[in-house]
Tab-separated table of C-alpha atoms and ligand atoms in Angstrom:
chain	number	residue	atom	x	y	z
A	1	MET	CA	101.372	97.804	96.077
A	2	LEU	CA	100.143	100.058	93.508
A	3	ILE	CA	98.330	97.708	90.239
A	4	GLU	CA	97.576	99.802	87.116
A	5	LEU	CA	96.150	97.275	84.961
A	6	GLN	CA	95.494	99.178	82.227
A	7	SER	CA	98.140	101.860	80.340
A	8	HIS	CA	98.349	103.160	76.638
A	9	SER	CA	101.483	103.513	74.409
A	10	THR	CA	102.111	104.915	70.859
A	11	HIS	CA	101.023	101.598	69.471
A	12	SER	CA	97.268	102.971	70.051
A	13	ASP	CA	96.303	106.384	71.368
A	14	GLY	CA	98.950	107.129	73.954
A	15	GLN	CA	101.722	110.156	73.818
A	16	LEU	CA	104.624	107.857	75.363
A	17	ALA	CA	106.845	104.727	74.076
A	18	PRO	CA	106.251	101.192	75.539
A	19	ALA	CA	109.579	101.325	77.749
A	20	ASP	CA	109.024	105.416	78.406
A	21	VAL	CA	105.384	104.312	80.207
A	22	VAL	CA	106.741	101.957	82.028
A	23	ALA	CA	109.505	104.215	83.292
A	24	GLU	CA	106.195	106.747	84.004
A	25	ALA	CA	104.960	104.141	85.991
A	26	ALA	CA	108.188	103.450	88.170
A	27	LYS	CA	108.293	106.754	88.713
A	28	ALA	CA	104.964	107.046	90.273
A	29	GLY	CA	105.400	103.531	92.698
A	30	VAL	CA	103.583	101.390	90.717
A	31	THR	CA	104.216	97.681	91.061
A	32	THR	CA	102.267	95.732	88.523
A	33	LEU	CA	101.505	97.152	85.390
A	34	ALA	CA	99.422	96.369	81.728
A	35	LEU	CA	100.347	97.637	79.311
A	36	SER	CA	96.594	97.679	77.242
A	37	ASP	CA	97.192	98.748	73.793
A	38	HIS	CA	93.188	99.019	71.845
A	39	ASP	CA	93.461	95.810	69.650
A	40	ALA	CA	97.429	96.035	69.824
A	41	VAL	CA	100.309	94.013	71.381
A	42	ALA	CA	103.112	95.372	69.161
A	43	GLY	CA	104.291	97.125	72.439
A	44	VAL	CA	104.195	94.292	75.283
A	45	ALA	CA	107.584	92.717	74.475
A	46	GLU	CA	109.544	96.394	75.070
A	47	ALA	CA	107.580	96.933	77.984
A	48	MET	CA	108.184	93.664	79.430
A	49	ALA	CA	112.415	94.236	78.885
A	50	ALA	CA	111.562	97.365	80.590
A	51	GLY	CA	109.562	96.037	83.175
A	52	GLN	CA	112.110	93.918	84.052
A	53	GLU	CA	114.984	96.619	83.807
A	54	LEU	CA	113.262	98.715	86.201
A	55	GLY	CA	111.492	96.155	88.856
A	56	VAL	CA	107.972	96.603	87.663
A	57	GLU	CA	105.746	93.277	86.957
A	58	ILE	CA	104.482	93.483	83.625
A	59	VAL	CA	101.247	91.394	82.723
A	60	PRO	CA	101.055	91.271	79.011
A	61	ALA	CA	97.341	92.394	77.742
A	62	VAL	CA	95.643	93.710	75.187
A	63	GLU	CA	92.211	96.174	75.435
A	64	MET	CA	90.002	94.871	72.793
A	65	SER	CA	86.975	97.069	71.256
A	66	CYS	CA	84.036	95.677	70.471
A	67	VAL	CA	80.047	96.619	70.288
A	68	HIS	CA	77.076	95.334	72.274
A	69	GLU	CA	73.617	96.411	72.576
A	70	TYR	CA	74.045	98.496	75.638
A	71	ALA	CA	77.364	100.240	74.015
A	72	GLU	CA	78.710	101.049	70.820
A	73	ASP	CA	82.063	100.579	71.950
A	74	LEU	CA	82.485	98.617	75.128
A	75	HIS	CA	86.271	97.384	75.825
A	76	ILE	CA	87.039	94.104	77.095
A	77	CYS	CA	90.907	93.598	78.527
A	78	GLY	CA	92.367	90.255	77.789
A	79	TYR	CA	95.508	89.554	80.090
A	80	TRP	CA	98.382	86.853	79.955
A	81	VAL	CA	97.022	86.769	76.459
A	82	ASP	CA	99.732	84.536	74.251
A	83	LEU	CA	101.086	87.011	72.131
A	84	GLU	CA	101.597	85.155	69.377
A	85	LYS	CA	97.798	83.559	69.373
A	86	ILE	CA	96.140	87.340	69.779
A	87	GLU	CA	98.069	88.754	66.675
A	88	PRO	CA	95.454	87.433	64.159
A	89	THR	CA	92.512	89.146	66.474
A	90	CYS	CA	94.841	92.234	66.727
A	91	GLU	CA	95.651	92.501	62.944
A	92	ARG	CA	91.889	91.750	61.926
A	93	ALA	CA	90.802	94.456	64.733
A	94	GLN	CA	93.528	96.711	63.192
A	95	GLN	CA	92.104	96.346	59.363
A	96	GLU	CA	88.860	96.718	60.608
A	97	ARG	CA	89.349	99.798	61.835
A	98	ARG	CA	91.311	101.093	58.502
A	99	ASN	CA	87.542	100.115	56.904
A	100	ARG	CA	85.591	102.254	59.371
A	101	ALA	CA	88.157	105.376	59.395
A	102	GLY	CA	87.771	105.407	55.416
A	103	GLU	CA	83.870	105.203	55.480
A	104	ILE	CA	83.799	107.678	58.572
A	105	VAL	CA	86.212	110.150	56.498
A	106	ASP	CA	84.030	109.628	53.562
A	107	ASN	CA	80.786	111.025	55.677
A	108	LEU	CA	83.466	113.843	56.857
A	109	ARG	CA	84.009	114.962	53.154
A	110	GLY	CA	80.622	114.806	52.445
A	111	PHE	CA	79.760	117.931	55.415
A	112	GLY	CA	82.302	119.704	53.756
A	113	PHE	CA	85.520	118.350	55.354
A	114	ASP	CA	89.075	118.261	53.385
A	115	LEU	CA	90.666	114.894	54.312
A	116	THR	CA	91.597	111.706	52.938
A	117	LEU	CA	92.031	108.282	54.765
A	118	GLU	CA	95.961	108.954	54.019
A	119	ASP	CA	95.532	111.961	56.423
A	120	ALA	CA	93.915	110.414	59.025
A	121	ILE	CA	96.416	107.589	58.805
A	122	ARG	CA	99.241	109.847	58.925
A	123	GLU	CA	98.151	111.324	62.341
A	124	ALA	CA	97.854	108.015	63.772
A	125	GLY	CA	101.647	108.020	63.264
A	126	GLY	CA	103.503	104.578	64.440
A	127	ALA	CA	100.545	103.467	65.713
A	128	ASP	CA	98.874	100.073	64.743
A	129	SER	CA	95.228	100.816	65.639
A	130	ILE	CA	93.915	104.001	64.012
A	131	GLY	CA	90.898	105.482	65.822
A	132	ARG	CA	88.681	108.567	65.990
A	133	PRO	CA	90.780	110.767	67.664
A	134	HIS	CA	93.015	110.633	64.529
A	135	ILE	CA	90.552	111.365	62.262
A	136	ALA	CA	89.250	114.283	63.849
A	137	LYS	CA	92.473	115.742	64.149
A	138	ALA	CA	92.831	114.881	60.374
A	139	ALA	CA	90.040	117.028	60.403
A	140	GLY	CA	90.866	119.786	61.974
A	141	ALA	CA	90.012	119.729	65.335
A	142	THR	CA	92.319	120.936	67.776
A	143	GLY	CA	92.868	120.940	71.810
A	144	ASP	CA	89.089	119.023	73.381
A	145	LEU	CA	88.067	116.878	70.476
A	146	GLY	CA	85.138	116.970	72.950
A	147	PRO	CA	82.732	119.179	70.686
A	148	PHE	CA	84.120	117.818	67.112
A	149	PHE	CA	82.931	114.172	68.440
A	150	GLU	CA	79.311	115.242	69.990
A	151	GLU	CA	78.949	117.103	66.337
A	152	TYR	CA	79.948	113.910	63.964
A	153	LEU	CA	81.451	111.353	66.071
A	154	VAL	CA	79.692	109.981	68.468
A	155	PRO	CA	76.641	107.384	67.972
A	156	GLY	CA	74.066	108.996	66.463
A	157	ALA	CA	76.187	112.078	65.419
A	158	LYS	CA	76.144	113.139	61.836
A	159	ALA	CA	79.395	110.964	60.508
A	160	PHE	CA	79.504	108.068	63.011
A	161	VAL	CA	79.800	104.493	61.100
A	162	PRO	CA	79.190	101.553	63.865
A	163	ARG	CA	81.700	99.472	64.409
A	164	ARG	CA	81.282	95.723	63.569
A	165	TRP	CA	83.416	93.060	64.896
A	166	PRO	CA	83.570	91.770	67.228
A	167	ASN	CA	80.883	91.259	69.334
A	168	ALA	CA	81.030	91.383	73.414
A	169	GLU	CA	80.612	87.869	73.552
A	170	GLU	CA	83.604	87.318	70.449
A	171	ALA	CA	86.168	89.566	72.214
A	172	ILE	CA	86.024	86.989	75.220
A	173	GLY	CA	86.007	83.702	73.400
A	174	LEU	CA	89.389	85.061	71.234
A	175	ILE	CA	91.125	86.354	74.525
A	176	ARG	CA	90.412	82.970	75.890
A	177	GLU	CA	91.467	81.116	72.972
A	178	ALA	CA	94.652	83.007	73.063
A	179	GLY	CA	94.841	81.780	76.572
A	180	GLY	CA	94.079	85.373	78.025
A	181	VAL	CA	91.688	86.436	80.809
A	182	ALA	CA	88.589	88.331	80.012
A	183	VAL	CA	87.988	91.239	81.986
A	184	ILE	CA	84.981	93.785	81.616
A	185	ALA	CA	87.238	97.489	81.119
A	186	HIS	CA	85.682	100.275	83.227
A	187	PRO	CA	82.064	99.222	83.004
A	188	TYR	CA	80.668	102.798	84.242
A	189	TRP	CA	82.609	104.567	81.902
A	190	ASP	CA	80.789	103.092	78.692
A	191	ILE	CA	77.178	102.609	80.211
A	192	SER	CA	75.532	105.207	82.880
A	193	ALA	CA	72.336	103.078	83.784
A	194	PRO	CA	73.352	100.774	86.725
A	195	GLY	CA	70.528	98.208	85.568
A	196	GLU	CA	72.506	98.033	82.326
A	197	VAL	CA	76.133	97.657	83.640
A	198	ASP	CA	74.452	95.134	86.426
A	199	ASP	CA	72.346	92.932	83.227
A	200	LEU	CA	75.266	93.506	81.005
A	201	ILE	CA	78.099	91.982	84.037
A	202	ARG	CA	75.594	89.177	84.779
A	203	SER	CA	75.434	88.029	80.878
A	204	LEU	CA	78.722	87.931	79.808
A	205	GLY	CA	80.374	85.672	81.361
A	206	ALA	CA	83.666	87.459	81.688
A	207	ASP	CA	86.411	86.734	84.414
A	208	GLY	CA	86.436	89.970	86.238
A	209	VAL	CA	85.576	93.650	86.302
A	210	GLU	CA	87.497	96.788	86.135
A	211	THR	CA	86.375	98.394	89.371
A	212	PHE	CA	88.406	100.845	90.502
A	213	TYR	CA	88.684	103.305	88.053
A	214	PRO	CA	88.551	107.053	88.081
A	215	THR	CA	85.731	108.136	86.708
A	216	HIS	CA	83.586	106.152	89.361
A	217	SER	CA	82.079	106.964	91.615
A	218	ARG	CA	81.593	105.332	95.086
A	219	GLU	CA	78.576	104.532	94.513
A	220	GLN	CA	79.515	102.517	91.334
A	221	THR	CA	81.994	100.914	92.483
A	222	VAL	CA	80.188	99.782	95.628
A	223	HIS	CA	77.889	97.939	92.818
A	224	LEU	CA	80.840	96.621	90.501
A	225	LEU	CA	82.168	95.072	94.294
A	226	GLU	CA	79.272	93.659	95.010
A	227	LEU	CA	78.892	92.170	91.949
A	228	CYS	CA	82.511	90.476	91.780
A	229	ASP	CA	81.646	88.923	95.200
A	230	GLU	CA	78.138	87.708	94.349
A	231	LEU	CA	79.614	86.460	90.902
A	232	GLY	CA	83.299	85.175	91.708
A	233	LEU	CA	84.450	87.691	89.530
A	234	VAL	CA	87.972	89.651	90.106
A	235	PRO	CA	87.654	92.973	90.481
A	236	THR	CA	90.786	94.704	88.691
A	237	GLY	CA	91.609	98.488	88.341
A	238	SER	CA	93.365	101.379	86.563
A	239	SER	CA	94.284	104.814	85.653
A	240	ASP	CA	94.319	103.964	82.639
A	241	TYR	CA	97.154	106.117	81.621
A	242	HIS	CA	97.717	107.898	78.142
A	243	GLY	CA	100.409	110.020	78.567
A	244	PRO	CA	101.734	113.184	80.732
A	245	THR	CA	99.654	115.392	78.821
A	246	HIS	CA	96.378	113.954	77.360
A	247	LYS	CA	92.968	115.784	79.082
A	248	THR	CA	91.703	112.859	81.078
A	249	PHE	CA	93.968	110.289	81.520
A	250	ALA	CA	97.398	111.491	82.497
A	251	LYS	CA	98.732	110.151	86.255
A	252	PHE	CA	99.035	107.058	87.792
A	253	GLY	CA	97.655	106.597	90.910
A	254	ALA	CA	94.299	108.087	89.791
A	255	TYR	CA	91.968	105.756	91.108
A	256	ASP	CA	90.110	105.734	94.497
A	257	THR	CA	89.415	102.848	96.116
A	258	TYR	CA	87.088	105.020	98.584
A	259	GLY	CA	89.015	102.831	101.277
A	260	LEU	CA	86.216	100.051	100.327
A	261	GLY	CA	89.365	97.317	99.095
A	262	GLU	CA	91.917	97.181	96.428
A	263	PRO	CA	92.459	96.324	93.197
A	264	ARG	CA	93.454	92.046	92.129
A	265	VAL	CA	95.700	90.584	89.309
A	266	PRO	CA	93.553	87.703	87.958
A	267	ALA	CA	95.759	84.753	88.184
A	268	LYS	CA	97.327	83.374	85.444
A	269	PRO	CA	95.015	80.591	83.553
B	1	AMP	P1	87.484	104.425	68.171
B	1	AMP	O1	88.464	103.338	68.918
B	1	AMP	O2	87.907	104.928	67.036
B	1	AMP	O3	86.132	103.750	68.591
B	1	AMP	O4	87.794	105.883	69.373
B	1	AMP	C1	87.123	105.539	70.603
B	1	AMP	C2	88.063	106.984	71.384
B	1	AMP	O5	87.823	107.803	71.282
B	1	AMP	C3	87.909	106.473	72.592
B	1	AMP	O6	89.161	106.033	73.574
B	1	AMP	C4	88.383	108.706	73.173
B	1	AMP	O7	89.714	108.536	73.361
B	1	AMP	C5	88.195	109.080	72.023
B	1	AMP	N1	86.619	109.563	72.320
B	1	AMP	C6	85.281	108.734	72.134
B	1	AMP	N2	84.094	109.521	72.537
B	1	AMP	C7	84.293	110.732	72.932
B	1	AMP	C8	83.777	112.073	73.211
B	1	AMP	N3	82.680	112.270	73.600
B	1	AMP	N4	84.626	112.945	73.476
B	1	AMP	C9	86.238	113.192	73.050
B	1	AMP	N5	86.972	111.638	72.487
B	1	AMP	C10	86.085	110.634	73.002
B	2	MN	MN1	89.164	101.436	77.249
């Protein structure tokens, strides 16, 4: 059994088409996979068809970006969402992304960068969800985008514009209204202070927590497992696959369970 409850395709910031993500997963021995594109579900049907052919169970999913006082960019995964019901939410989030991208582009132009929103949209290619990495590339950043992000695109940096909608509570509500289960994605990726992670998980009332994740340390994994146990939440896990040459997330089976337990798949409501 290899459970991978997050992966990304060209519908957001992944490198491969949905069917190719599933094919790579099958090769890596993944038994249960979620294609969890950022604010997009347009690739899920293709993934499900490929999964049927290749013998990989596909959990329909979306990864929603939202805001929270502890994180400018918090991610909540919705599993088992009804694709038609969640679609208007994705469309609104995609429009909000284009609006925000336009504001960031304007800011960058103010710092002398020669780019337009159309350049950033072109950089996003066929993606439904434009994001800051596309903007960075349209501004001329190449290779490791980290330094460009640090100078211009992270909270507090020169050209940063915060996301305004939805907040974390709204995202969870929207996922549930679409018949889904809400799981807080990789908490220690977005937040580093254990006290804040603790408070976030206790206060949000989600259904699960992505406990097993490549960047989570043993200590962080222990903390998340204890919280899941105490609060009755489902511990999930993923390697957050973004494609074969992605800088950070390029392999399935990359999370460490530290022998502490195994990820679980939230039951369909
Ligand atoms: P957005 O969807 O516009 O909020 O952009 C989020 C994406 O930006 C993340 O999924 C990362 O791929 C990327 N990102 C965020 N922070 C950094 C950083 N410090 N360095 C490089 N990439 C980053
Ligand atoms: Mn994420």
